[in-house]
mmCIF file of C-alpha atoms in Angstrom:
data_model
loop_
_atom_site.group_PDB
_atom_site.id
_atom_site.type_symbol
_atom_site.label_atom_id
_atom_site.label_comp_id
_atom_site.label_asym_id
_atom_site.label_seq_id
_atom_site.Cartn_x
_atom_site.Cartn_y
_atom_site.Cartn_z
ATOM 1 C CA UNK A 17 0.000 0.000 0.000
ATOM 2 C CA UNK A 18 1.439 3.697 -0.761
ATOM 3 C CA UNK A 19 1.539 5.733 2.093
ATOM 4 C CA UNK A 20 0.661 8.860 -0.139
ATOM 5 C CA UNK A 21 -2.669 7.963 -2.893
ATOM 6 C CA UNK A 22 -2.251 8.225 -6.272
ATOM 7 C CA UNK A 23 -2.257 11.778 -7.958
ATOM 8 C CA UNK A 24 -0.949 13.614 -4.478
ATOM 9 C CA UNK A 25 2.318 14.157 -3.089
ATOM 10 C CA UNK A 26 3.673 13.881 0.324
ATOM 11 C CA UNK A 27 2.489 18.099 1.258
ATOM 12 C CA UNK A 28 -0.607 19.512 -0.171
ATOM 13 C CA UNK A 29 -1.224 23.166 0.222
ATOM 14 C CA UNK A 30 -4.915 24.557 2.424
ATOM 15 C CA UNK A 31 -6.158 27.654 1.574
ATOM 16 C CA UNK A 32 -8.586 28.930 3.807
ATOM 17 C CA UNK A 33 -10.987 31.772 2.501
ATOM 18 C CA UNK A 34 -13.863 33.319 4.270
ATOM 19 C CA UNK A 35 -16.947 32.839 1.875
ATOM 20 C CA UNK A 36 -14.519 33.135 -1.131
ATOM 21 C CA UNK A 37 -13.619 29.736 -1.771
ATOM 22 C CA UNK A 38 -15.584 29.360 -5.189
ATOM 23 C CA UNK A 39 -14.111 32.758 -6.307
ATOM 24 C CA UNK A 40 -10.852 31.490 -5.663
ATOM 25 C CA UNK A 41 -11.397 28.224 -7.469
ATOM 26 C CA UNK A 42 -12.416 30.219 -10.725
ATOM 27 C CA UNK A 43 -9.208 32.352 -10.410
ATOM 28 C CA UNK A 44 -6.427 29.361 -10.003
ATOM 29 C CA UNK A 45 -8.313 27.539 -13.094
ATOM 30 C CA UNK A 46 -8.200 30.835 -15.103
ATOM 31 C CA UNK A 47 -5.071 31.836 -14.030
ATOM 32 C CA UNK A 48 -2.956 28.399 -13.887
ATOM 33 C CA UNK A 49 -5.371 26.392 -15.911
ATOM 34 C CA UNK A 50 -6.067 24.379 -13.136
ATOM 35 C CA UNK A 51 -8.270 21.799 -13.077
ATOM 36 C CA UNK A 52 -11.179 21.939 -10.586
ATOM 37 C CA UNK A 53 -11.179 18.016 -8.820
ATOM 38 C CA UNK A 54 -14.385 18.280 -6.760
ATOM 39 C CA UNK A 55 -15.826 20.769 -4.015
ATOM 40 C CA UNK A 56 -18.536 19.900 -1.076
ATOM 41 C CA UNK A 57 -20.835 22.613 -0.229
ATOM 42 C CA UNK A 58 -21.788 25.426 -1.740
ATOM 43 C CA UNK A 59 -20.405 29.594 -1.568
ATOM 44 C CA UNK A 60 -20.065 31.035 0.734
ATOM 45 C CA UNK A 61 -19.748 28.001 2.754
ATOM 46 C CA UNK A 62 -17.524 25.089 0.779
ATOM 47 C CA UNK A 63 -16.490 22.468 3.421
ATOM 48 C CA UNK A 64 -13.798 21.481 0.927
ATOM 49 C CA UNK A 65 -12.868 21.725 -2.526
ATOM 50 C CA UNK A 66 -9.559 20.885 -4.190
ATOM 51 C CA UNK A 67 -7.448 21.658 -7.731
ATOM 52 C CA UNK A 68 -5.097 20.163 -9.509
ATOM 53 C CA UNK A 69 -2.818 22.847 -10.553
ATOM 54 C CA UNK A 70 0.059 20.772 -13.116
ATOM 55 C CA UNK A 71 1.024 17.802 -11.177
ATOM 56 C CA UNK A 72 0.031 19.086 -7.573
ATOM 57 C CA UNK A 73 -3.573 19.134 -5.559
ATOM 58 C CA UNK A 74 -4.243 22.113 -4.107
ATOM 59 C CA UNK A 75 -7.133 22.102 -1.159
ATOM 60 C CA UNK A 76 -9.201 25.091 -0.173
ATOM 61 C CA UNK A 77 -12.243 25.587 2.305
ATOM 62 C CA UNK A 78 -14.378 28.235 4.176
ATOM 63 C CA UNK A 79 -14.608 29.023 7.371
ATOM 64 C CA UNK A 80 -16.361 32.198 7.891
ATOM 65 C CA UNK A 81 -15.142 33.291 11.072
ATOM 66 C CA UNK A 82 -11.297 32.637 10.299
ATOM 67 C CA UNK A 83 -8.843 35.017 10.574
ATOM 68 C CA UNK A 84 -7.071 35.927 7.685
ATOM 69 C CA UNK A 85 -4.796 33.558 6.714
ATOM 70 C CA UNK A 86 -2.604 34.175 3.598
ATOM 71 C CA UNK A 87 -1.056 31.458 1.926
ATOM 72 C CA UNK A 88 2.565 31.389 0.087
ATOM 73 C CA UNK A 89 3.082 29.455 -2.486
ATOM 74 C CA UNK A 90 5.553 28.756 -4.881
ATOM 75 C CA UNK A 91 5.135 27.179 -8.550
ATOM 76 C CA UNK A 92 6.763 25.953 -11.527
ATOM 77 C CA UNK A 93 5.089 27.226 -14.695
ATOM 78 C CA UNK A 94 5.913 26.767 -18.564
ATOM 79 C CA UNK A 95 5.287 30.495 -18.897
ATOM 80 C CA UNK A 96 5.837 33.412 -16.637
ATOM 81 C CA UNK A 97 5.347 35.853 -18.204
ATOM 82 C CA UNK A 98 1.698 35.087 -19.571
ATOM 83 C CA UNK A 99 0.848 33.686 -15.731
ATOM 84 C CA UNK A 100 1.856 36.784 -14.366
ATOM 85 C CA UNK A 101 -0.396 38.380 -17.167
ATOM 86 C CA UNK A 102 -3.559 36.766 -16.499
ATOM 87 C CA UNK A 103 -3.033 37.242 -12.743
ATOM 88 C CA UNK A 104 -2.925 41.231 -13.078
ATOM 89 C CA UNK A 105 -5.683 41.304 -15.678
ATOM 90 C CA UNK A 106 -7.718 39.237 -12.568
ATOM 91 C CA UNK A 107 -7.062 41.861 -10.247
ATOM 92 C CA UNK A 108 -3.774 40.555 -8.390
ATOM 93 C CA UNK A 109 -0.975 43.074 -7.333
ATOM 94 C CA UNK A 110 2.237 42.382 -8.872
ATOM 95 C CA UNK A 111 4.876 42.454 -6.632
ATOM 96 C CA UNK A 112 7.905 41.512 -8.384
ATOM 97 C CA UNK A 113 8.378 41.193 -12.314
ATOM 98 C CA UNK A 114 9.906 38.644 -13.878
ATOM 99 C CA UNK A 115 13.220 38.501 -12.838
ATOM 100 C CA UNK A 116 15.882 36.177 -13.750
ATOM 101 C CA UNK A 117 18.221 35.258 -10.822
ATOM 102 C CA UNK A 118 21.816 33.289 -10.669
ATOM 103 C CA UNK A 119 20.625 29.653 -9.979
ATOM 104 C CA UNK A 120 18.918 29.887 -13.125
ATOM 105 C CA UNK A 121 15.325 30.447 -12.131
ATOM 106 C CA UNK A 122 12.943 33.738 -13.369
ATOM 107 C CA UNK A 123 11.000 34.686 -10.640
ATOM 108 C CA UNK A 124 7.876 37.067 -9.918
ATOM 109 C CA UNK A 125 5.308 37.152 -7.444
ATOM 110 C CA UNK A 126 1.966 38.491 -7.560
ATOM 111 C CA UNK A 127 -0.411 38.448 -4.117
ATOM 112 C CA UNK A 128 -4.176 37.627 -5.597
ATOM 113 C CA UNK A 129 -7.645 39.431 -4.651
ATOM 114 C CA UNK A 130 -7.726 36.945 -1.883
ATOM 115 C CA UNK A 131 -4.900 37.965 0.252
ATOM 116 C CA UNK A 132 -2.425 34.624 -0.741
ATOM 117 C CA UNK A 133 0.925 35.099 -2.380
ATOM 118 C CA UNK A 134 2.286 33.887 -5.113
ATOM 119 C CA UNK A 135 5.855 32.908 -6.511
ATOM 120 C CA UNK A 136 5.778 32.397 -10.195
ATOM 121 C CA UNK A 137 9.529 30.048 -11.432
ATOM 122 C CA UNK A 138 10.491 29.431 -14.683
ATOM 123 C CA UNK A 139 13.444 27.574 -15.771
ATOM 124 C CA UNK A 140 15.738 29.643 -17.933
ATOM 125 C CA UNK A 141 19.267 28.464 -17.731
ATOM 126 C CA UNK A 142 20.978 25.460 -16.150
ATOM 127 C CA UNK A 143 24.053 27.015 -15.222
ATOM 128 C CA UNK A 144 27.517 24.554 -14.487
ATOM 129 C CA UNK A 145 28.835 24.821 -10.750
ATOM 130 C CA UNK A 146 31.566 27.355 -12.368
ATOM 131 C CA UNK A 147 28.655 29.212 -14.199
ATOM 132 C CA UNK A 148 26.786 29.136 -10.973
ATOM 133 C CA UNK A 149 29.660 30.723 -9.147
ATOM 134 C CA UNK A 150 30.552 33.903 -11.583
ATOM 135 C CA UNK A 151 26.623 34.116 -11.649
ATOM 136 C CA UNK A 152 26.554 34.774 -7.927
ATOM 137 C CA UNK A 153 28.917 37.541 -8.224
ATOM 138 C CA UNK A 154 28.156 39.098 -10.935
ATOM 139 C CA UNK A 155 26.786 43.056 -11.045
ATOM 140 C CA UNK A 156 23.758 42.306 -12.933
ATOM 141 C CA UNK A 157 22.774 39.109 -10.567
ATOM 142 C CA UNK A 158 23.671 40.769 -7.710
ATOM 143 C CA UNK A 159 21.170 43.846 -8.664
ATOM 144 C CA UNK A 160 18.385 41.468 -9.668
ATOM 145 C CA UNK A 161 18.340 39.263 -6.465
ATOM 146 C CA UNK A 162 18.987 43.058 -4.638
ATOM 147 C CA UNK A 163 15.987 44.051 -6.163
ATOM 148 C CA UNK A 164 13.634 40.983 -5.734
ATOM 149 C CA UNK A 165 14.459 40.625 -1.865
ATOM 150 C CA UNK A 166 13.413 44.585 -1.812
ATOM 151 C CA UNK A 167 9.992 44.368 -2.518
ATOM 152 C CA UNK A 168 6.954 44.625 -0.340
ATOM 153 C CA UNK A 169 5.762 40.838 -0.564
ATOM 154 C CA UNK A 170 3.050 41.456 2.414
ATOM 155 C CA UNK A 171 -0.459 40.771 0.820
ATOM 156 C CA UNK A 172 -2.731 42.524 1.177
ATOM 157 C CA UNK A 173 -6.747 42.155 1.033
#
């Protein structure tokens, strides 16, 4: 027997929305074209509801007396740039634009209507170990990973 079922992984993600859950659905499918797996309930009260957003399940519920609880997650896309697109045209906040840093990685972040935060990572370069050392010294690097760690990250409802 696995100890994790088929189609998971070993940490799945809550987000916790106070009579927003359905809204939130409809903006991960739009915006990663996720794939809704199932809900229970109905707005503004789903007891649970989860997406599939690439290879991960994502789980969301309502509580409407919960404090607000942003989430922080981090994903792998194909495209960043056209993400990060249809996440502003929904109404999310971009806080950092596509950026690439020394490891190889372009990163952005966006926090959503909801209050969660979001880091957007595309794979750009696979740099060697001797790449990955010049990288982490050089000028233009050093100002993008200056200027990515400067931002104001804190969503905001």
């Amino acid at each position: 027997m696995n100890v994790v079922p088929e189609g998971y992984h070993t940490v799945t993600p809550w987000l916790i929305s106070r009579g927003r859950t359905a809204e939130l659905i409809d903006f991960i499918t739009e915006v990663f074209d996720a794939t809704e797996l199932g809900r229970v309930g109905e707005a503004p009260e789903i007891g649970h509801a989860e997406v599939r957003i690439g290879d991960s399940v994502v789980m969301l519920f309502d509580v409407p007396n919960w404090p607000p609880t942003p989430a922080f997650l981090r994903l792998y896309v194909a495209d960043d740039a056209a993400t990060l697109d249809r996440a502003r045209k929904l109404g999310s906040r971009v806080v950092t634009e596509p950026t690439e840093l020394f490891w190889g990685d372009r990163v952005s972040r966006f926090a959503d209507p909801f209050g969660n935060l979001w880091w957007l990572h595309q794979r750009v370069a696979e740099p060697t170990g001797e790449e990955l050392d010049a990288r982490m010294n050089d000028p233009a690097f050093l100002e993008a990973m200056a200027y990515v760690q400067s931002a104001d990250f804190t969503p905001r409802t």
